[in-house]
PDB file of C-alpha atoms in Angstrom:
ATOM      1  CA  UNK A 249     184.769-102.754 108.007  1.00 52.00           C
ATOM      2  CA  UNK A 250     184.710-106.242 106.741  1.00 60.00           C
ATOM      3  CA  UNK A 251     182.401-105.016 103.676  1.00 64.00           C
ATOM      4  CA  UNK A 252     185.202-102.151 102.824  1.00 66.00           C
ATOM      5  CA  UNK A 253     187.626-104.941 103.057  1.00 68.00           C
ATOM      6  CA  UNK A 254     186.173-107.146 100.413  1.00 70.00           C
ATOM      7  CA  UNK A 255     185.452-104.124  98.014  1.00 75.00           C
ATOM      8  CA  UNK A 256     188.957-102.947  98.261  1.00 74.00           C
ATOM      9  CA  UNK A 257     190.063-106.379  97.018  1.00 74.00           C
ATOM     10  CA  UNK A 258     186.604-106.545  94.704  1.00 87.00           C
ATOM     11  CA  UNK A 259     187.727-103.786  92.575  1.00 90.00           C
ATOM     12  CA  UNK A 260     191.190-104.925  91.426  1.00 90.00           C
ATOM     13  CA  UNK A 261     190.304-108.788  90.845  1.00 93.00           C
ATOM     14  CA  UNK A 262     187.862-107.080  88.316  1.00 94.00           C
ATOM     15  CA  UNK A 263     190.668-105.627  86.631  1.00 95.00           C
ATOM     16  CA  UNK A 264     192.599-108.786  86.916  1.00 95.00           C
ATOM     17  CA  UNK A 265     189.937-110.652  84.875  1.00 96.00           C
ATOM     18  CA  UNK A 266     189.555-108.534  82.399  1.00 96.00           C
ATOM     19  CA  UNK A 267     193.616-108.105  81.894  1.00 96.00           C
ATOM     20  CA  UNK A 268     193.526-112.088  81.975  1.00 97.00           C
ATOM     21  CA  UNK A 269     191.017-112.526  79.770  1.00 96.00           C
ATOM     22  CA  UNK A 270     192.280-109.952  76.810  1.00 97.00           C
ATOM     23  CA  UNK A 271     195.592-111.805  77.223  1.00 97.00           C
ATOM     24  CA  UNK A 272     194.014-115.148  76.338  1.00 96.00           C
ATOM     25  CA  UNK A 273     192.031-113.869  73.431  1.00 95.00           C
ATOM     26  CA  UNK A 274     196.143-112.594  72.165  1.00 95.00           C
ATOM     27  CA  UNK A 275     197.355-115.671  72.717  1.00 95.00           C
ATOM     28  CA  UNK A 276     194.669-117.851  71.412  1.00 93.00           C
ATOM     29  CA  UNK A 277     193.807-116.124  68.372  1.00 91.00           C
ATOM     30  CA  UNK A 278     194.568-117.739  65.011  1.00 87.00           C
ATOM     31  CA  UNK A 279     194.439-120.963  66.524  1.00 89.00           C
ATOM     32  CA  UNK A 280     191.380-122.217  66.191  1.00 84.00           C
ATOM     33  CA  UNK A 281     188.652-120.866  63.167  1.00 81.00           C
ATOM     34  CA  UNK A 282     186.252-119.830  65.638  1.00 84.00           C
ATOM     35  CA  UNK A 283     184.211-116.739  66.681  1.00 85.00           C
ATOM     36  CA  UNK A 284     185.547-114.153  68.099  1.00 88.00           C
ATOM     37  CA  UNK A 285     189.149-115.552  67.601  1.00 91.00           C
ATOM     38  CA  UNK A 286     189.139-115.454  64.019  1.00 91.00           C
ATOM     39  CA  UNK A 287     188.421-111.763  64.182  1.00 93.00           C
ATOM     40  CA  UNK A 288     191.818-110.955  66.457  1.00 95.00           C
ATOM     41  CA  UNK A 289     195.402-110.526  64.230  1.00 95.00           C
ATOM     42  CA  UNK A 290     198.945-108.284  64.204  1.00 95.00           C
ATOM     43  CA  UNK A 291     198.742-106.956  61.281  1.00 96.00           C
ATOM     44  CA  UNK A 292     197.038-107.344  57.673  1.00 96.00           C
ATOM     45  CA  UNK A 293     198.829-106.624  54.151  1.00 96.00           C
ATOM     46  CA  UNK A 294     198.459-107.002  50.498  1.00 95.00           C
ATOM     47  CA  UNK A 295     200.679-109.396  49.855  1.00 94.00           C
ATOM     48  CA  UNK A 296     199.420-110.056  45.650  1.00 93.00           C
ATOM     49  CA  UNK A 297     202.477-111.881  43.990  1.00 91.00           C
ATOM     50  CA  UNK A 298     204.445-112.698  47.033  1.00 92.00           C
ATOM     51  CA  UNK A 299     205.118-116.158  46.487  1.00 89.00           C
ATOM     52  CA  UNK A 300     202.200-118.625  47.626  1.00 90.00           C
ATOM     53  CA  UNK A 301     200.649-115.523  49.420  1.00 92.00           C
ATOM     54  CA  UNK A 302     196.798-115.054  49.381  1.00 93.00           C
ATOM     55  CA  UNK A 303     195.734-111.791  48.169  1.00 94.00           C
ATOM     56  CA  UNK A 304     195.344-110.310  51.531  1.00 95.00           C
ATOM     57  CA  UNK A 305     197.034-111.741  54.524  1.00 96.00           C
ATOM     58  CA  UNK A 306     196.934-111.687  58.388  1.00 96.00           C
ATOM     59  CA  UNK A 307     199.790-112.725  61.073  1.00 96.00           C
ATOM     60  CA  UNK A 308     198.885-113.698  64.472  1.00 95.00           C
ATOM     61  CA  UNK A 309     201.197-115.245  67.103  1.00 94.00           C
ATOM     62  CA  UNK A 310     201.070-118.537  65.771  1.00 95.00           C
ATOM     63  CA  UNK A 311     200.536-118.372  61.864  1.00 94.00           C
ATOM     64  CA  UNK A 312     199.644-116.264  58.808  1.00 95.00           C
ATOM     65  CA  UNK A 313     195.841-115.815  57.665  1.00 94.00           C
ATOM     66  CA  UNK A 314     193.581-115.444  54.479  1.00 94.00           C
ATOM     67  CA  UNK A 315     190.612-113.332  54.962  1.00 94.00           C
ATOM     68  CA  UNK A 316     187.202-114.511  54.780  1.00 91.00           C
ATOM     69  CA  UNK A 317     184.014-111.952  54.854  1.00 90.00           C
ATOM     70  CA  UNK A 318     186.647-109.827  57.160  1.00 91.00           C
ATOM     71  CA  UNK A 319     187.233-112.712  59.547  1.00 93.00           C
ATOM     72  CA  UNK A 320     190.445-114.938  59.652  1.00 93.00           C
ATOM     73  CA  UNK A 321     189.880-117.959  57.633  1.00 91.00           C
ATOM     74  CA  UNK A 322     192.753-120.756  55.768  1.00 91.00           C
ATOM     75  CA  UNK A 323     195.531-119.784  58.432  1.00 92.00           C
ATOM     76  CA  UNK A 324     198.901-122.205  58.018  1.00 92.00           C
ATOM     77  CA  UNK A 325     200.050-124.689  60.462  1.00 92.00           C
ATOM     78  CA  UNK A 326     200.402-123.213  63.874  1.00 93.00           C
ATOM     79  CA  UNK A 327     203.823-122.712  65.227  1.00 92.00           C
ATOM     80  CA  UNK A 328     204.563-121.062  68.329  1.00 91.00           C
ATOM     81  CA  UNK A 329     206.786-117.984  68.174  1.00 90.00           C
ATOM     82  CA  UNK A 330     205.733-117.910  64.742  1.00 94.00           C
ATOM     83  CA  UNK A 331     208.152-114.896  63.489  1.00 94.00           C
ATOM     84  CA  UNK A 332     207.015-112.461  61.000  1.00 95.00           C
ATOM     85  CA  UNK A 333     209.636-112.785  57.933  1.00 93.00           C
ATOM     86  CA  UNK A 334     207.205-112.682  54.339  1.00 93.00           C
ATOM     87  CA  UNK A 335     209.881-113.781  52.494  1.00 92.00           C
ATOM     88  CA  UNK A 336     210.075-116.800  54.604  1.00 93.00           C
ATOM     89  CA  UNK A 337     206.445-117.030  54.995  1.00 93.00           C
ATOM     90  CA  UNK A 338     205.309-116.964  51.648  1.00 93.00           C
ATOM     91  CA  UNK A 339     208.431-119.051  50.317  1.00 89.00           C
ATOM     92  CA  UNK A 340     209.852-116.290  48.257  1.00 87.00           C
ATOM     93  CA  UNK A 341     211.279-113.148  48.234  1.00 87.00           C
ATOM     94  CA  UNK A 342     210.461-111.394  44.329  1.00 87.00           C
ATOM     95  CA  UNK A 343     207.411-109.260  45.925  1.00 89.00           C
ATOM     96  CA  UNK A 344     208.833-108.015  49.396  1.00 93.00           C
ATOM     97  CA  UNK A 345     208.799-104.518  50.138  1.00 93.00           C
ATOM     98  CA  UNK A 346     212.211-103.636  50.419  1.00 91.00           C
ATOM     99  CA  UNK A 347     211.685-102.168  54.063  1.00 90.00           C
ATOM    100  CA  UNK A 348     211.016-105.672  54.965  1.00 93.00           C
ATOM    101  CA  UNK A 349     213.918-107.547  53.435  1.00 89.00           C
ATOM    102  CA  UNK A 350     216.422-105.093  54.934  1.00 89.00           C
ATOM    103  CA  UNK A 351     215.118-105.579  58.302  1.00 90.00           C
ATOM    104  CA  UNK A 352     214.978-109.282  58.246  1.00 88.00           C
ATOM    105  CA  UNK A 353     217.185-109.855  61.021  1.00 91.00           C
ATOM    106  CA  UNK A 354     215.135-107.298  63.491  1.00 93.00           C
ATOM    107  CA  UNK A 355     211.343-108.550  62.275  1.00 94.00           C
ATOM    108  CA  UNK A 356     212.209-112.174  63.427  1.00 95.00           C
ATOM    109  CA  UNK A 357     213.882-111.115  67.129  1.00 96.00           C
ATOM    110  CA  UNK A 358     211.049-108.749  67.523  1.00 96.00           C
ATOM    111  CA  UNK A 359     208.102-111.486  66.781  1.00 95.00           C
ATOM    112  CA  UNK A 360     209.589-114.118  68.838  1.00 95.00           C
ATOM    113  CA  UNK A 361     210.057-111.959  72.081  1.00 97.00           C
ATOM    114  CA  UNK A 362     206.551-110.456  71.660  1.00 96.00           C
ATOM    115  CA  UNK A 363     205.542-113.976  71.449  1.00 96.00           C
ATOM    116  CA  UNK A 364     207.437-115.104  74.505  1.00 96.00           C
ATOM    117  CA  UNK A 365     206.755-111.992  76.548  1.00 97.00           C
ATOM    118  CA  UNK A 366     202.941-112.031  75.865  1.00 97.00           C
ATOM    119  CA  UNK A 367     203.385-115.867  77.113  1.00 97.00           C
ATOM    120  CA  UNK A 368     204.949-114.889  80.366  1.00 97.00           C
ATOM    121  CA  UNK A 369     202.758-112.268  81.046  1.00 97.00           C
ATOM    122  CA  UNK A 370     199.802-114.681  80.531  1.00 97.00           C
ATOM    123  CA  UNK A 371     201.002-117.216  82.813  1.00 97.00           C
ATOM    124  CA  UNK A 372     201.714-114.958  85.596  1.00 97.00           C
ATOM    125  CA  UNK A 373     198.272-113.007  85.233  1.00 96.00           C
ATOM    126  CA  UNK A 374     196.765-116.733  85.383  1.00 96.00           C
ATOM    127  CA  UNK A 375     198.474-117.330  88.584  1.00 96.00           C
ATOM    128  CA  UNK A 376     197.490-113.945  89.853  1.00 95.00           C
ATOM    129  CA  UNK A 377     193.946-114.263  88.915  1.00 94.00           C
ATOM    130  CA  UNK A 378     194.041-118.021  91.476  1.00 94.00           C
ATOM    131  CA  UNK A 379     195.778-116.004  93.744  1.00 92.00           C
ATOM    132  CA  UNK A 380     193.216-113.106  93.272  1.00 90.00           C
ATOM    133  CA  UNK A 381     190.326-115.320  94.472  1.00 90.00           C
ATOM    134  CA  UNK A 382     191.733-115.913  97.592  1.00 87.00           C
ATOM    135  CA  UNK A 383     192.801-111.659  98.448  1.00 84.00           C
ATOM    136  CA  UNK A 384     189.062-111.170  98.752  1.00 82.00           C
ATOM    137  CA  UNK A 385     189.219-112.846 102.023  1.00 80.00           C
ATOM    138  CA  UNK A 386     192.590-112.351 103.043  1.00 78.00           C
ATOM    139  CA  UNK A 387     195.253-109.798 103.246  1.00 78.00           C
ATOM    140  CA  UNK A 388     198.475-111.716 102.602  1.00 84.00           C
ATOM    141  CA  UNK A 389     196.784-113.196  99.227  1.00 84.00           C
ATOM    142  CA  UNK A 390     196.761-109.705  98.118  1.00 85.00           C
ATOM    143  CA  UNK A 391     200.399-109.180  98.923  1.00 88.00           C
ATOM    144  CA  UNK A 392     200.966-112.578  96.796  1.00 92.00           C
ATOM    145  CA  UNK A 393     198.171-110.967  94.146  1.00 91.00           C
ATOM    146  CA  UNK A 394     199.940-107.764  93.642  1.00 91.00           C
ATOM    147  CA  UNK A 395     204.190-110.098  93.620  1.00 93.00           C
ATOM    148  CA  UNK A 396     202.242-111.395  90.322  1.00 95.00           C
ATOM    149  CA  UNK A 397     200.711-108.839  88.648  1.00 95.00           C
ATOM    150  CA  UNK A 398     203.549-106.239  89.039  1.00 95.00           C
ATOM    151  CA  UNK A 399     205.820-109.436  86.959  1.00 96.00           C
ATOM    152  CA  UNK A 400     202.535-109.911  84.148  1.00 97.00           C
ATOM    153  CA  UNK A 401     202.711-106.067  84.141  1.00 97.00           C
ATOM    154  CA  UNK A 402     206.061-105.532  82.957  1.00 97.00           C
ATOM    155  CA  UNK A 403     206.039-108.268  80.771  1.00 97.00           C
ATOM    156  CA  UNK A 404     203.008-107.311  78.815  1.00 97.00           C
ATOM    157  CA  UNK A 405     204.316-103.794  78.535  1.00 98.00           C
ATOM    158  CA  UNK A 406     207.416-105.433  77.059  1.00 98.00           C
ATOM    159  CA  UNK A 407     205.362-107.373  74.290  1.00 97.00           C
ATOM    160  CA  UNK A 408     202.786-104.606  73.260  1.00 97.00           C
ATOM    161  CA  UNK A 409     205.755-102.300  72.656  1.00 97.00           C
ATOM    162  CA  UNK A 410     208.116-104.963  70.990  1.00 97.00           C
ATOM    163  CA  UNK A 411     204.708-105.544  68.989  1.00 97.00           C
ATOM    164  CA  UNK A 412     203.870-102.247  68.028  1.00 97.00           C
ATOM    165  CA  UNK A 413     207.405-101.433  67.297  1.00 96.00           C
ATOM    166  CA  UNK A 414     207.382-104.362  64.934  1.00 96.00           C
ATOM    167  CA  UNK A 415     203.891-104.260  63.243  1.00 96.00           C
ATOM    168  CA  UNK A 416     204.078 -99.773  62.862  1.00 96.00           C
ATOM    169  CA  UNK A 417     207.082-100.221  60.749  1.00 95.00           C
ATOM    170  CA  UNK A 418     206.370-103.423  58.620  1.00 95.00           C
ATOM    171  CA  UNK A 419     202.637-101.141  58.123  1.00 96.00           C
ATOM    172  CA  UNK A 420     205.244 -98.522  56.825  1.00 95.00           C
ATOM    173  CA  UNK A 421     207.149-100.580  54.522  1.00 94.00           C
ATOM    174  CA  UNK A 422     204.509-102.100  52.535  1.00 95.00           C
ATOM    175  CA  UNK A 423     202.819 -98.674  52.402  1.00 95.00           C
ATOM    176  CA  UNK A 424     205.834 -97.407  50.943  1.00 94.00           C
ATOM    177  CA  UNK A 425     205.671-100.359  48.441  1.00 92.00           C
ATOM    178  CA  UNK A 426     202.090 -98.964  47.404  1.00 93.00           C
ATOM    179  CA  UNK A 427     200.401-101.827  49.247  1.00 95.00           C
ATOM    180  CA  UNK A 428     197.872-101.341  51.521  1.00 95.00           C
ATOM    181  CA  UNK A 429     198.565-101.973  55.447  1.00 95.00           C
ATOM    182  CA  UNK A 430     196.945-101.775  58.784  1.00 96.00           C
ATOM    183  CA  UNK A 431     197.499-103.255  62.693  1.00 96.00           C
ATOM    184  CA  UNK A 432     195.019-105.055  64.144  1.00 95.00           C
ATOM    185  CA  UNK A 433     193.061-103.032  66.082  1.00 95.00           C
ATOM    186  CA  UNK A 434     191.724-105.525  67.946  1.00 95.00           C
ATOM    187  CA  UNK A 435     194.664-107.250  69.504  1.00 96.00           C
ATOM    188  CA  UNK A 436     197.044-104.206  69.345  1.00 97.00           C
ATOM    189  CA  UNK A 437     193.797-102.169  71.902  1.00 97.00           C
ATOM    190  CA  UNK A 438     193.299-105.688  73.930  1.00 97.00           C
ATOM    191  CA  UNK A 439     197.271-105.987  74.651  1.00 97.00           C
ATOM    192  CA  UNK A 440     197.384-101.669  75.850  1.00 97.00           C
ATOM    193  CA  UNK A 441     194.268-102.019  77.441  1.00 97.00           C
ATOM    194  CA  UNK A 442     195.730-104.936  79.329  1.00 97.00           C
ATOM    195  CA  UNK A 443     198.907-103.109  80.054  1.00 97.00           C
ATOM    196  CA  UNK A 444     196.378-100.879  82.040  1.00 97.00           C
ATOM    197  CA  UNK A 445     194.449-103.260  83.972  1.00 96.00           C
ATOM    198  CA  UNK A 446     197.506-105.254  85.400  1.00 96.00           C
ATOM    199  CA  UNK A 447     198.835-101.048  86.310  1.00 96.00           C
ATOM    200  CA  UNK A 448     195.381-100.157  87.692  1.00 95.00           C
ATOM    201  CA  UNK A 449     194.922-103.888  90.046  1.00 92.00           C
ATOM    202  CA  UNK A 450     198.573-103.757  90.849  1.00 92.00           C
ATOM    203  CA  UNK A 451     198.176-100.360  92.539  1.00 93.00           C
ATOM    204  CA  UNK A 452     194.674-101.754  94.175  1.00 89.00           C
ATOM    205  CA  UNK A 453     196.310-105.148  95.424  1.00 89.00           C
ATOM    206  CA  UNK A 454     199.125-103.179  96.998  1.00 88.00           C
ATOM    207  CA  UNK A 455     196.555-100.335  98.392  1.00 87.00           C
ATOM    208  CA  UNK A 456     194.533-103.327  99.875  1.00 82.00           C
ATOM    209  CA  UNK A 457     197.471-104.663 101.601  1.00 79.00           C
ATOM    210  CA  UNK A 458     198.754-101.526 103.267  1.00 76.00           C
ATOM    211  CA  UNK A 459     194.854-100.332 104.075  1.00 73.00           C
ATOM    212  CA  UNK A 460     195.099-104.013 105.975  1.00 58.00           C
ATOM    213  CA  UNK A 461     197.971-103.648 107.091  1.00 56.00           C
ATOM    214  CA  UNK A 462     197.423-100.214 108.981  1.00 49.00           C
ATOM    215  CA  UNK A 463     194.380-101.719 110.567  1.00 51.00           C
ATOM    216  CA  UNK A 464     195.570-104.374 112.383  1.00 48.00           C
ATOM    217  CA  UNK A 465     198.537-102.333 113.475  1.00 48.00           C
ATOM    218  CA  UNK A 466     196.055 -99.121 114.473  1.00 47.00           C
ATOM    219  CA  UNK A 467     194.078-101.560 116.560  1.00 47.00           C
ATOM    220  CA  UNK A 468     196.464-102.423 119.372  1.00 46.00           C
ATOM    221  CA  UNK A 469     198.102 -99.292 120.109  1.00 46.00           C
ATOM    222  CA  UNK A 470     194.613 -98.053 121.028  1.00 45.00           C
ATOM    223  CA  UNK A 471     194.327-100.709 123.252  1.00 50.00           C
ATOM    224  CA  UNK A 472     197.735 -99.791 124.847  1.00 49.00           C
ATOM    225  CA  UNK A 473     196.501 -96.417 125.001  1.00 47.00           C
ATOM    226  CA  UNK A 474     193.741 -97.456 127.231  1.00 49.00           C
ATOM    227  CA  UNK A 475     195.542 -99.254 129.188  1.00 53.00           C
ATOM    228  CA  UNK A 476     198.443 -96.926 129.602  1.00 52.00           C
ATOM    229  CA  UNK A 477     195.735 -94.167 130.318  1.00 52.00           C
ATOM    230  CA  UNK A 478     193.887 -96.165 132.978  1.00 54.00           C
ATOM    231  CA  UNK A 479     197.589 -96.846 134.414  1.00 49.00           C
ATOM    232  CA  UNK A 480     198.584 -93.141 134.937  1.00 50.00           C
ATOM    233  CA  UNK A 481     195.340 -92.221 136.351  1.00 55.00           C
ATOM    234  CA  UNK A 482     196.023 -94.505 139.124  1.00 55.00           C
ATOM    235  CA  UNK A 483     199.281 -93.400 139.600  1.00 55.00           C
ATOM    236  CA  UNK A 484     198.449 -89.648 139.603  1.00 56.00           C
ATOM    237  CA  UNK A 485     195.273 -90.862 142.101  1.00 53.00           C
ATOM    238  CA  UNK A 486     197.700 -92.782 144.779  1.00 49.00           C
ATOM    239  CA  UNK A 487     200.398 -89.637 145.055  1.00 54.00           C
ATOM    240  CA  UNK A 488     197.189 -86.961 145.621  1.00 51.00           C
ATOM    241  CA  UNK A 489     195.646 -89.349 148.670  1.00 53.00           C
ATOM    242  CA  UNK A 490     199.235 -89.547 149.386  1.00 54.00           C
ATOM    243  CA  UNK A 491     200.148 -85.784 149.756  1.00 52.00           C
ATOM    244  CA  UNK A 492     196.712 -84.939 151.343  1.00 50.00           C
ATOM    245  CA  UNK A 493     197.803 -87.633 154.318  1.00 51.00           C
ATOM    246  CA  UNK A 494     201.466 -86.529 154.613  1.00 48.00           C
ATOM    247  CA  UNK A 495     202.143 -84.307 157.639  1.00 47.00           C
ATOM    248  CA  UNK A 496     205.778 -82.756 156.951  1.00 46.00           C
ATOM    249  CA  UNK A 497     207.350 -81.554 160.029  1.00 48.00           C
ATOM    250  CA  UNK A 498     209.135 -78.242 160.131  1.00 50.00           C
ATOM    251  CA  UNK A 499     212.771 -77.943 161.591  1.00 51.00           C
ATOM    252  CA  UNK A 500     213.422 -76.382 165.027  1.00 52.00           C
ATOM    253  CA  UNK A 501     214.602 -72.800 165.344  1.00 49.00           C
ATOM    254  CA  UNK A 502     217.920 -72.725 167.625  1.00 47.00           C
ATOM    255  CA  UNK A 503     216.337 -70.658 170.404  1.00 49.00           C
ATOM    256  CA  UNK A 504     213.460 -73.940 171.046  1.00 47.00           C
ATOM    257  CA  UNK A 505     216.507 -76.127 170.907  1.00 47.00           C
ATOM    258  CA  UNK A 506     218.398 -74.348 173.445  1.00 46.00           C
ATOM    259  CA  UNK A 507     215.530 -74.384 175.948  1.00 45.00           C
ATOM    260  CA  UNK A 508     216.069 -77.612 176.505  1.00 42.00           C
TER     261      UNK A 508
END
């Protein structure tokens, strides 16, 4: 019992660490130059006469990119909520596909909520995963586990579709513009695939809780049971030695009662 108890809350902290950890690689990439963050972006463009823009460039959460030998390499100043906006980016707008310009408004609301969405939804799977540690030994951590994954859940499904949104039609713009476009496949199967993690241990944490939960309520009816059952057999024992001992007397007919 104790073994099926730990696996049930096992298999979901799995899935919590590996929703946590895809997170952080979202978050942290373009930070730092550094394997295998350098490798992780939105979205990569030919940008070739926009303004101050390198041949090919890469946005992450926190800057724009060069590429390097396919990796990530001369990235600008971080700046959180960095907002996608070339013209702005690159310091001029002659060069712009005109998909992008017209949307200018809508790019930079939907790259600082997928920005502050993939935050939250970090932060609460971090919490989760401390919370996580201590479901494999107790019930009402799992309760807590699932209160903060169900939160990290519908945040990240808020950024990876605010995100994909974004990123799918800046990809069509510039390949309108004849320049060549793709997402990130990286980050863009790292924030789904973390989207079905937090589902999958959600569903677990709250499975391990009720599985717990009917347990320790199965147990003590039984016991009643028992001792409900031993109750009633003594009952139904006392009232047969009670009926074998009783002597019932019969009334009198009228013709012994006038004899006297």
């Amino acid at each position: 019992m104790a073994a099926k108890k730990f696996l049930l809350a096992l298999l979901p902290f799995i899935l919590l660490c590996g929703a946590t950890l895809l997170l952080l690689f979202i978050v942290l990439a373009g930070i730092k130059d550094a394997d295998p963050l350098n490798q992780i972006f939105y979205f990569e463009a030919d940008t070739t006469g926009i303004g101050n823009a390198p041949p090919i460039s890469r946005w992450t959460l926190w800057n724009t990119c060069g590429v390097s030998n396919g990796l990530n390499s001369n990235c600008t100043a971080n700046k959180p909520a960095y907002a996608f906006q070339p013209a702005v980016n690159f310091g001029a707008t002659s060069g712009v596909p005109p998909g992008i310009t017209d949307n200018h408004t809508e790019n930079f609301y939907l790259s600082r909520f997928a920005f502050a969405f993939f935050m939250i939804a970090t932060i609460f799977s971090g919490f989760a995963f401390l919370a996580g540690l201590l479901a494999l030994c107790s019930r009402w951590a799992s309760c807590l586990t699932a209160l903060l994954t169900i939160p990290a859940l519908i945040c990240a499904i808020i950024a990876a579709s605010l995100a994909t949104a974004l990123y799918v039609m800046a990809r069509d713009a510039f390949q309108s513009d004849g320049r060549s476009a793709h997402l990130g496949v990286k980050l863009f199967a790292f924030a789904w695939t973390s989207v079905a993690c937090l589902f999958l241990c959600s569903i677990g944490y709250l499975l391990a809780f009720r599985a717990g939960r009917a347990r320790t309520r199965g147990a003590v009816p039984l016991e009643g049971e028992k001792r409900r059952g031993r109750f009633f057999r003594r009952r139904r024992a006392f009232h047969a030695d009670g009926e074998s001992g009783t002597h019932v007397m019969e009334p009198q007919t009228t013709h012994e009662q006038s004899s006297f």
